[in-house]
């Protein structure tokens, strides 16, 4: 097994896929989302190099806590920016009967990245804005990548959970929910849609990196409003 660059590992994750999960945060991301809560994962020079065997050892150690519904989630950063490592890790987990998920922005759609993505039991796919130009303004990249990944998942009957961060002034309206519903409605592979509220807790991380908060003055999203938007969106997708 090769090495890969890892930012951190959360051994008892509860929000990145079903059940209790070991979440492996890969270091490095080609995007620069204005609302990124983990700017310290963006640089490909950061993190630390780890052998995949070492990662498998950690996964095996935490396996007793997964319960029947849990497993491993590869997150980041952008895990599919290291597709060979992701593919090897997924294969090793699946050989041991461990459920696998990839949490991705869909920005990496090279042949090796698509091949690696295909191996996961579940894709947690971010749709950062339903309008491709606004998506580009918000993240640095449009919708082409995530839609390609979604199309592959559809063709291969791979389970997908869509995630969307609600950012005040960018994506917190019923019109954006309607556009998301129009974009996603025809995909039968989508099992679930989650809306996540933008928050400003990363301010200190940006400060530590010597960077300004990319969305100055934008307040955290109101969780009650986000919940209402989620109910509205799910009704339109039903
Ligand atoms: S894709 Fe994720 S890690 Fe990368 S910049 Fe966007 S929010 Fe941050």
PDB file of C-alpha atoms and ligand atoms in Angstrom:
ATOM      1  CA  UNK A   1       0.000   0.000   0.000  1.00  0.00           C
ATOM      2  CA  UNK A   2       1.112   3.577  -0.789  1.00  0.00           C
ATOM      3  CA  UNK A   3       1.203   6.606   1.446  1.00  0.00           C
ATOM      4  CA  UNK A   4      -1.222   9.497   1.451  1.00  0.00           C
ATOM      5  CA  UNK A   5      -1.498  12.931   3.075  1.00  0.00           C
ATOM      6  CA  UNK A   6      -3.901  13.070   5.981  1.00  0.00           C
ATOM      7  CA  UNK A   7      -5.103  16.090   7.942  1.00  0.00           C
ATOM      8  CA  UNK A   8      -6.695  14.241  10.860  1.00  0.00           C
ATOM      9  CA  UNK A   9      -8.829  11.291  11.896  1.00  0.00           C
ATOM     10  CA  UNK A  10     -12.052  11.386  13.886  1.00  0.00           C
ATOM     11  CA  UNK A  11     -12.616   7.972  15.354  1.00  0.00           C
ATOM     12  CA  UNK A  12     -16.229   8.384  16.539  1.00  0.00           C
ATOM     13  CA  UNK A  13     -17.825  10.598  13.890  1.00  0.00           C
ATOM     14  CA  UNK A  14     -21.596  10.905  13.954  1.00  0.00           C
ATOM     15  CA  UNK A  15     -22.480  13.293  11.124  1.00  0.00           C
ATOM     16  CA  UNK A  16     -20.673  12.065   8.006  1.00  0.00           C
ATOM     17  CA  UNK A  17     -22.800   9.153   6.902  1.00  0.00           C
ATOM     18  CA  UNK A  18     -24.889   6.522   8.702  1.00  0.00           C
ATOM     19  CA  UNK A  19     -24.114   5.317  12.223  1.00  0.00           C
ATOM     20  CA  UNK A  20     -20.855   5.741  14.108  1.00  0.00           C
ATOM     21  CA  UNK A  21     -17.958   6.231  11.706  1.00  0.00           C
ATOM     22  CA  UNK A  22     -14.232   6.545  11.529  1.00  0.00           C
ATOM     23  CA  UNK A  23     -13.799   9.730   9.476  1.00  0.00           C
ATOM     24  CA  UNK A  24     -10.481  10.195   7.712  1.00  0.00           C
ATOM     25  CA  UNK A  25      -9.829  13.780   6.623  1.00  0.00           C
ATOM     26  CA  UNK A  26      -7.513  13.882   3.612  1.00  0.00           C
ATOM     27  CA  UNK A  27      -5.201  16.874   3.315  1.00  0.00           C
ATOM     28  CA  UNK A  28      -5.491  19.133   0.277  1.00  0.00           C
ATOM     29  CA  UNK A  29      -8.383  20.556  -1.717  1.00  0.00           C
ATOM     30  CA  UNK A  30      -8.406  22.234  -5.148  1.00  0.00           C
ATOM     31  CA  UNK A  31     -11.349  24.451  -4.165  1.00  0.00           C
ATOM     32  CA  UNK A  32     -11.432  27.582  -2.034  1.00  0.00           C
ATOM     33  CA  UNK A  33     -15.043  27.743  -0.922  1.00  0.00           C
ATOM     34  CA  UNK A  34     -15.850  31.099   0.640  1.00  0.00           C
ATOM     35  CA  UNK A  35     -17.630  29.321   3.474  1.00  0.00           C
ATOM     36  CA  UNK A  36     -14.942  26.667   4.074  1.00  0.00           C
ATOM     37  CA  UNK A  37     -14.882  25.731   7.739  1.00  0.00           C
ATOM     38  CA  UNK A  38     -11.634  23.807   7.424  1.00  0.00           C
ATOM     39  CA  UNK A  39      -9.209  26.110   5.576  1.00  0.00           C
ATOM     40  CA  UNK A  40      -6.350  24.256   7.244  1.00  0.00           C
ATOM     41  CA  UNK A  41      -7.205  21.225   5.073  1.00  0.00           C
ATOM     42  CA  UNK A  42      -6.860  23.124   1.765  1.00  0.00           C
ATOM     43  CA  UNK A  43      -3.077  23.172   1.304  1.00  0.00           C
ATOM     44  CA  UNK A  44      -1.599  20.082  -0.326  1.00  0.00           C
ATOM     45  CA  UNK A  45       1.610  20.780   1.583  1.00  0.00           C
ATOM     46  CA  UNK A  46       0.018  20.437   5.016  1.00  0.00           C
ATOM     47  CA  UNK A  47      -1.068  17.453   7.046  1.00  0.00           C
ATOM     48  CA  UNK A  48       1.163  14.442   7.471  1.00  0.00           C
ATOM     49  CA  UNK A  49       2.069  11.519   5.339  1.00  0.00           C
ATOM     50  CA  UNK A  50       0.575   8.244   6.493  1.00  0.00           C
ATOM     51  CA  UNK A  51       0.890   4.724   5.186  1.00  0.00           C
ATOM     52  CA  UNK A  52      -2.402   3.148   4.201  1.00  0.00           C
ATOM     53  CA  UNK A  53      -1.527   0.193   6.422  1.00  0.00           C
ATOM     54  CA  UNK A  54      -1.376   2.609   9.350  1.00  0.00           C
ATOM     55  CA  UNK A  55      -4.825   3.966   8.446  1.00  0.00           C
ATOM     56  CA  UNK A  56      -6.214   0.437   8.213  1.00  0.00           C
ATOM     57  CA  UNK A  57      -4.793  -0.293  11.640  1.00  0.00           C
ATOM     58  CA  UNK A  58      -6.683   2.712  13.084  1.00  0.00           C
ATOM     59  CA  UNK A  59      -9.856   1.674  11.289  1.00  0.00           C
ATOM     60  CA  UNK A  60      -9.593  -1.871  12.650  1.00  0.00           C
ATOM     61  CA  UNK A  61      -9.050  -0.529  16.164  1.00  0.00           C
ATOM     62  CA  UNK A  62     -12.207   1.608  16.020  1.00  0.00           C
ATOM     63  CA  UNK A  63     -14.308  -1.004  14.263  1.00  0.00           C
ATOM     64  CA  UNK A  64     -15.934  -2.365  17.474  1.00  0.00           C
ATOM     65  CA  UNK A  65     -17.634   1.045  17.917  1.00  0.00           C
ATOM     66  CA  UNK A  66     -19.215   1.173  14.457  1.00  0.00           C
ATOM     67  CA  UNK A  67     -22.196  -0.975  15.412  1.00  0.00           C
ATOM     68  CA  UNK A  68     -24.311  -2.473  12.628  1.00  0.00           C
ATOM     69  CA  UNK A  69     -24.887   0.776  10.679  1.00  0.00           C
ATOM     70  CA  UNK A  70     -21.508   2.512  10.871  1.00  0.00           C
ATOM     71  CA  UNK A  71     -18.289   2.354   8.931  1.00  0.00           C
ATOM     72  CA  UNK A  72     -15.601   4.520   7.398  1.00  0.00           C
ATOM     73  CA  UNK A  73     -15.965   7.913   5.694  1.00  0.00           C
ATOM     74  CA  UNK A  74     -13.182   9.428   3.622  1.00  0.00           C
ATOM     75  CA  UNK A  75     -13.509  13.201   3.837  1.00  0.00           C
ATOM     76  CA  UNK A  76     -11.238  16.218   3.597  1.00  0.00           C
ATOM     77  CA  UNK A  77     -10.029  18.442   2.109  1.00  0.00           C
ATOM     78  CA  UNK A  78     -10.926  16.550  -1.022  1.00  0.00           C
ATOM     79  CA  UNK A  79     -10.284  12.794  -0.785  1.00  0.00           C
ATOM     80  CA  UNK A  80     -10.638  12.265  -4.550  1.00  0.00           C
ATOM     81  CA  UNK A  81      -7.596  14.491  -5.089  1.00  0.00           C
ATOM     82  CA  UNK A  82      -5.679  11.380  -3.882  1.00  0.00           C
ATOM     83  CA  UNK A  83      -7.595   8.785  -5.901  1.00  0.00           C
ATOM     84  CA  UNK A  84      -5.109   5.916  -5.771  1.00  0.00           C
ATOM     85  CA  UNK A  85      -4.980   6.009  -1.979  1.00  0.00           C
ATOM     86  CA  UNK A  86      -8.756   6.286  -1.759  1.00  0.00           C
ATOM     87  CA  UNK A  87      -9.235   3.318  -4.083  1.00  0.00           C
ATOM     88  CA  UNK A  88      -6.822   1.155  -2.117  1.00  0.00           C
ATOM     89  CA  UNK A  89      -8.358   2.109   1.192  1.00  0.00           C
ATOM     90  CA  UNK A  90     -11.890   1.438  -0.006  1.00  0.00           C
ATOM     91  CA  UNK A  91     -10.915  -1.951  -1.357  1.00  0.00           C
ATOM     92  CA  UNK A  92      -9.160  -2.858   1.897  1.00  0.00           C
ATOM     93  CA  UNK A  93     -12.217  -1.818   3.950  1.00  0.00           C
ATOM     94  CA  UNK A  94     -14.620  -3.683   1.740  1.00  0.00           C
ATOM     95  CA  UNK A  95     -12.486  -6.825   1.868  1.00  0.00           C
ATOM     96  CA  UNK A  96     -13.136  -6.716   5.615  1.00  0.00           C
ATOM     97  CA  UNK A  97     -16.854  -6.060   5.214  1.00  0.00           C
ATOM     98  CA  UNK A  98     -16.675  -2.434   6.407  1.00  0.00           C
ATOM     99  CA  UNK A  99     -19.224   0.028   4.982  1.00  0.00           C
ATOM    100  CA  UNK A 100     -17.547   2.903   3.132  1.00  0.00           C
ATOM    101  CA  UNK A 101     -18.493   6.452   2.214  1.00  0.00           C
ATOM    102  CA  UNK A 102     -16.726   9.299   0.417  1.00  0.00           C
ATOM    103  CA  UNK A 103     -17.511  12.892   1.334  1.00  0.00           C
ATOM    104  CA  UNK A 104     -16.677  14.903  -1.785  1.00  0.00           C
ATOM    105  CA  UNK A 105     -17.231  18.221  -3.539  1.00  0.00           C
ATOM    106  CA  UNK A 106     -17.103  16.417  -6.878  1.00  0.00           C
ATOM    107  CA  UNK A 107     -14.399  18.740  -8.176  1.00  0.00           C
ATOM    108  CA  UNK A 108     -12.035  15.871  -9.081  1.00  0.00           C
ATOM    109  CA  UNK A 109     -13.426  13.874 -11.983  1.00  0.00           C
ATOM    110  CA  UNK A 110     -10.284  12.514 -13.624  1.00  0.00           C
ATOM    111  CA  UNK A 111     -10.515   8.863 -14.682  1.00  0.00           C
ATOM    112  CA  UNK A 112      -8.755   7.627 -11.486  1.00  0.00           C
ATOM    113  CA  UNK A 113     -11.005   9.840  -9.318  1.00  0.00           C
ATOM    114  CA  UNK A 114     -14.166   8.517 -10.991  1.00  0.00           C
ATOM    115  CA  UNK A 115     -12.890   4.971 -10.601  1.00  0.00           C
ATOM    116  CA  UNK A 116     -12.180   5.535  -6.897  1.00  0.00           C
ATOM    117  CA  UNK A 117     -15.559   7.212  -6.332  1.00  0.00           C
ATOM    118  CA  UNK A 118     -17.316   4.268  -7.918  1.00  0.00           C
ATOM    119  CA  UNK A 119     -15.935   1.920  -5.259  1.00  0.00           C
ATOM    120  CA  UNK A 120     -17.638   3.557  -2.261  1.00  0.00           C
ATOM    121  CA  UNK A 121     -20.891   2.160  -0.878  1.00  0.00           C
ATOM    122  CA  UNK A 122     -22.166   5.711  -0.390  1.00  0.00           C
ATOM    123  CA  UNK A 123     -21.305   9.130  -1.816  1.00  0.00           C
ATOM    124  CA  UNK A 124     -21.849  12.208   0.321  1.00  0.00           C
ATOM    125  CA  UNK A 125     -21.868  14.756  -2.486  1.00  0.00           C
ATOM    126  CA  UNK A 126     -21.870  18.522  -1.961  1.00  0.00           C
ATOM    127  CA  UNK A 127     -23.980  20.613  -4.291  1.00  0.00           C
ATOM    128  CA  UNK A 128     -22.727  24.004  -3.260  1.00  0.00           C
ATOM    129  CA  UNK A 129     -25.142  26.029  -5.385  1.00  0.00           C
ATOM    130  CA  UNK A 130     -27.675  24.914  -8.018  1.00  0.00           C
ATOM    131  CA  UNK A 131     -26.608  27.757 -10.331  1.00  0.00           C
ATOM    132  CA  UNK A 132     -23.276  26.827 -11.924  1.00  0.00           C
ATOM    133  CA  UNK A 133     -21.988  30.413 -12.113  1.00  0.00           C
ATOM    134  CA  UNK A 134     -22.887  31.133  -8.491  1.00  0.00           C
ATOM    135  CA  UNK A 135     -21.308  27.808  -7.573  1.00  0.00           C
ATOM    136  CA  UNK A 136     -18.130  28.967  -9.348  1.00  0.00           C
ATOM    137  CA  UNK A 137     -18.211  32.314  -7.556  1.00  0.00           C
ATOM    138  CA  UNK A 138     -18.690  30.573  -4.214  1.00  0.00           C
ATOM    139  CA  UNK A 139     -16.139  27.794  -4.640  1.00  0.00           C
ATOM    140  CA  UNK A 140     -13.909  28.379  -7.674  1.00  0.00           C
ATOM    141  CA  UNK A 141     -15.570  25.639  -9.734  1.00  0.00           C
ATOM    142  CA  UNK A 142     -18.950  25.110 -11.400  1.00  0.00           C
ATOM    143  CA  UNK A 143     -21.386  22.197 -11.369  1.00  0.00           C
ATOM    144  CA  UNK A 144     -19.787  20.120 -14.136  1.00  0.00           C
ATOM    145  CA  UNK A 145     -17.783  17.913 -11.754  1.00  0.00           C
ATOM    146  CA  UNK A 146     -20.467  17.106  -9.174  1.00  0.00           C
ATOM    147  CA  UNK A 147     -23.024  16.425 -11.916  1.00  0.00           C
ATOM    148  CA  UNK A 148     -20.614  14.026 -13.623  1.00  0.00           C
ATOM    149  CA  UNK A 149     -20.147  12.152 -10.375  1.00  0.00           C
ATOM    150  CA  UNK A 150     -23.881  12.120  -9.791  1.00  0.00           C
ATOM    151  CA  UNK A 151     -24.508  10.763 -13.278  1.00  0.00           C
ATOM    152  CA  UNK A 152     -21.975   7.977 -12.708  1.00  0.00           C
ATOM    153  CA  UNK A 153     -23.684   7.130  -9.409  1.00  0.00           C
ATOM    154  CA  UNK A 154     -27.062   7.061 -11.145  1.00  0.00           C
ATOM    155  CA  UNK A 155     -25.822   4.685 -13.838  1.00  0.00           C
ATOM    156  CA  UNK A 156     -24.218   2.383 -11.277  1.00  0.00           C
ATOM    157  CA  UNK A 157     -27.061   2.509  -8.746  1.00  0.00           C
ATOM    158  CA  UNK A 158     -24.687   3.863  -6.125  1.00  0.00           C
ATOM    159  CA  UNK A 159     -26.320   5.418  -3.047  1.00  0.00           C
ATOM    160  CA  UNK A 160     -25.905   9.206  -2.772  1.00  0.00           C
ATOM    161  CA  UNK A 161     -26.625  11.678  -0.001  1.00  0.00           C
ATOM    162  CA  UNK A 162     -26.604  15.277  -1.205  1.00  0.00           C
ATOM    163  CA  UNK A 163     -25.310  17.938   1.165  1.00  0.00           C
ATOM    164  CA  UNK A 164     -25.753  21.662   0.750  1.00  0.00           C
ATOM    165  CA  UNK A 165     -24.456  24.397   3.031  1.00  0.00           C
ATOM    166  CA  UNK A 166     -26.991  27.198   3.453  1.00  0.00           C
ATOM    167  CA  UNK A 167     -25.150  30.528   3.346  1.00  0.00           C
ATOM    168  CA  UNK A 168     -27.111  33.710   4.183  1.00  0.00           C
ATOM    169  CA  UNK A 169     -27.316  35.951   1.119  1.00  0.00           C
ATOM    170  CA  UNK A 170     -26.134  33.132  -1.172  1.00  0.00           C
ATOM    171  CA  UNK A 171     -28.363  30.113  -0.806  1.00  0.00           C
ATOM    172  CA  UNK A 172     -30.932  30.697   1.940  1.00  0.00           C
ATOM    173  CA  UNK A 173     -34.063  31.265  -0.155  1.00  0.00           C
ATOM    174  CA  UNK A 174     -36.991  29.183  -1.385  1.00  0.00           C
ATOM    175  CA  UNK A 175     -35.913  30.045  -4.952  1.00  0.00           C
ATOM    176  CA  UNK A 176     -32.575  28.300  -4.379  1.00  0.00           C
ATOM    177  CA  UNK A 177     -34.431  25.306  -2.895  1.00  0.00           C
ATOM    178  CA  UNK A 178     -36.689  25.189  -5.983  1.00  0.00           C
ATOM    179  CA  UNK A 179     -33.610  25.261  -8.213  1.00  0.00           C
ATOM    180  CA  UNK A 180     -31.974  22.489  -6.173  1.00  0.00           C
ATOM    181  CA  UNK A 181     -35.140  20.399  -6.461  1.00  0.00           C
ATOM    182  CA  UNK A 182     -35.236  20.894 -10.248  1.00  0.00           C
ATOM    183  CA  UNK A 183     -31.571  19.920 -10.505  1.00  0.00           C
ATOM    184  CA  UNK A 184     -31.841  16.793  -8.371  1.00  0.00           C
ATOM    185  CA  UNK A 185     -35.347  15.462  -8.818  1.00  0.00           C
ATOM    186  CA  UNK A 186     -34.688  13.015 -11.648  1.00  0.00           C
ATOM    187  CA  UNK A 187     -31.862  11.127  -9.888  1.00  0.00           C
ATOM    188  CA  UNK A 188     -33.136   7.910  -8.328  1.00  0.00           C
ATOM    189  CA  UNK A 189     -29.757   7.265  -6.665  1.00  0.00           C
ATOM    190  CA  UNK A 190     -30.298  10.128  -4.191  1.00  0.00           C
ATOM    191  CA  UNK A 191     -31.441   8.656  -0.903  1.00  0.00           C
ATOM    192  CA  UNK A 192     -31.275  11.749   1.228  1.00  0.00           C
ATOM    193  CA  UNK A 193     -30.697  15.500   1.105  1.00  0.00           C
ATOM    194  CA  UNK A 194     -29.169  17.351   4.040  1.00  0.00           C
ATOM    195  CA  UNK A 195     -28.914  21.107   4.503  1.00  0.00           C
ATOM    196  CA  UNK A 196     -26.127  22.326   6.760  1.00  0.00           C
ATOM    197  CA  UNK A 197     -26.112  25.816   8.277  1.00  0.00           C
ATOM    198  CA  UNK A 198     -23.158  28.101   7.523  1.00  0.00           C
ATOM    199  CA  UNK A 199     -21.418  29.131  10.723  1.00  0.00           C
ATOM    200  CA  UNK A 200     -18.593  31.492  11.563  1.00  0.00           C
ATOM    201  CA  UNK A 201     -16.668  29.311  13.984  1.00  0.00           C
ATOM    202  CA  UNK A 202     -13.737  29.010  11.563  1.00  0.00           C
ATOM    203  CA  UNK A 203     -12.724  32.652  12.079  1.00  0.00           C
ATOM    204  CA  UNK A 204      -9.890  31.623  14.393  1.00  0.00           C
ATOM    205  CA  UNK A 205      -8.603  29.045  11.919  1.00  0.00           C
ATOM    206  CA  UNK A 206      -8.405  31.723   9.205  1.00  0.00           C
ATOM    207  CA  UNK A 207      -6.651  34.055  11.648  1.00  0.00           C
ATOM    208  CA  UNK A 208      -4.106  31.357  12.467  1.00  0.00           C
ATOM    209  CA  UNK A 209      -3.410  30.990   8.737  1.00  0.00           C
ATOM    210  CA  UNK A 210      -2.979  34.767   8.390  1.00  0.00           C
ATOM    211  CA  UNK A 211      -6.092  34.982   6.202  1.00  0.00           C
ATOM    212  CA  UNK A 212      -9.222  37.080   6.486  1.00  0.00           C
ATOM    213  CA  UNK A 213     -12.583  35.364   6.859  1.00  0.00           C
ATOM    214  CA  UNK A 214     -13.700  35.103   3.191  1.00  0.00           C
ATOM    215  CA  UNK A 215     -17.287  36.103   3.975  1.00  0.00           C
ATOM    216  CA  UNK A 216     -16.847  39.066   6.336  1.00  0.00           C
ATOM    217  CA  UNK A 217     -20.086  40.259   7.858  1.00  0.00           C
ATOM    218  CA  UNK A 218     -22.099  37.236   6.736  1.00  0.00           C
ATOM    219  CA  UNK A 219     -23.825  35.897   9.836  1.00  0.00           C
ATOM    220  CA  UNK A 220     -24.254  32.253  10.745  1.00  0.00           C
ATOM    221  CA  UNK A 221     -27.361  30.712   9.206  1.00  0.00           C
ATOM    222  CA  UNK A 222     -30.335  30.383  11.560  1.00  0.00           C
ATOM    223  CA  UNK A 223     -30.705  26.625  12.223  1.00  0.00           C
ATOM    224  CA  UNK A 224     -34.510  26.909  12.460  1.00  0.00           C
ATOM    225  CA  UNK A 225     -34.673  28.589   9.042  1.00  0.00           C
ATOM    226  CA  UNK A 226     -32.341  25.951   7.610  1.00  0.00           C
ATOM    227  CA  UNK A 227     -34.569  23.194   8.994  1.00  0.00           C
ATOM    228  CA  UNK A 228     -37.604  24.848   7.372  1.00  0.00           C
ATOM    229  CA  UNK A 229     -35.765  25.054   4.048  1.00  0.00           C
ATOM    230  CA  UNK A 230     -34.826  21.390   4.357  1.00  0.00           C
ATOM    231  CA  UNK A 231     -38.458  20.364   4.924  1.00  0.00           C
ATOM    232  CA  UNK A 232     -39.483  22.503   1.922  1.00  0.00           C
ATOM    233  CA  UNK A 233     -36.786  20.963  -0.282  1.00  0.00           C
ATOM    234  CA  UNK A 234     -37.572  17.401   0.761  1.00  0.00           C
ATOM    235  CA  UNK A 235     -41.262  17.957  -0.049  1.00  0.00           C
ATOM    236  CA  UNK A 236     -40.298  19.068  -3.545  1.00  0.00           C
ATOM    237  CA  UNK A 237     -38.090  16.039  -4.029  1.00  0.00           C
ATOM    238  CA  UNK A 238     -40.654  13.520  -2.724  1.00  0.00           C
TER     239      UNK A 238
HETATM  240  S1  LIG B   1     -14.505  21.574  -0.828  1.00  0.00           S
HETATM  241 FE1  LIG B   1     -14.587  21.459   1.402  1.00  0.00          FE
HETATM  242  S2  LIG B   1     -12.450  21.494   2.095  1.00  0.00           S
HETATM  243 FE2  LIG B   1     -12.475  22.190  -0.032  1.00  0.00          FE
HETATM  244  S3  LIG B   1     -12.536  24.420   0.115  1.00  0.00           S
HETATM  245 FE3  LIG B   1     -14.650  23.669  -0.114  1.00  0.00          FE
HETATM  246  S4  LIG B   1     -15.437  23.443   1.966  1.00  0.00           S
HETATM  247 FE4  LIG B   1     -13.181  23.607   2.112  1.00  0.00          FE
END
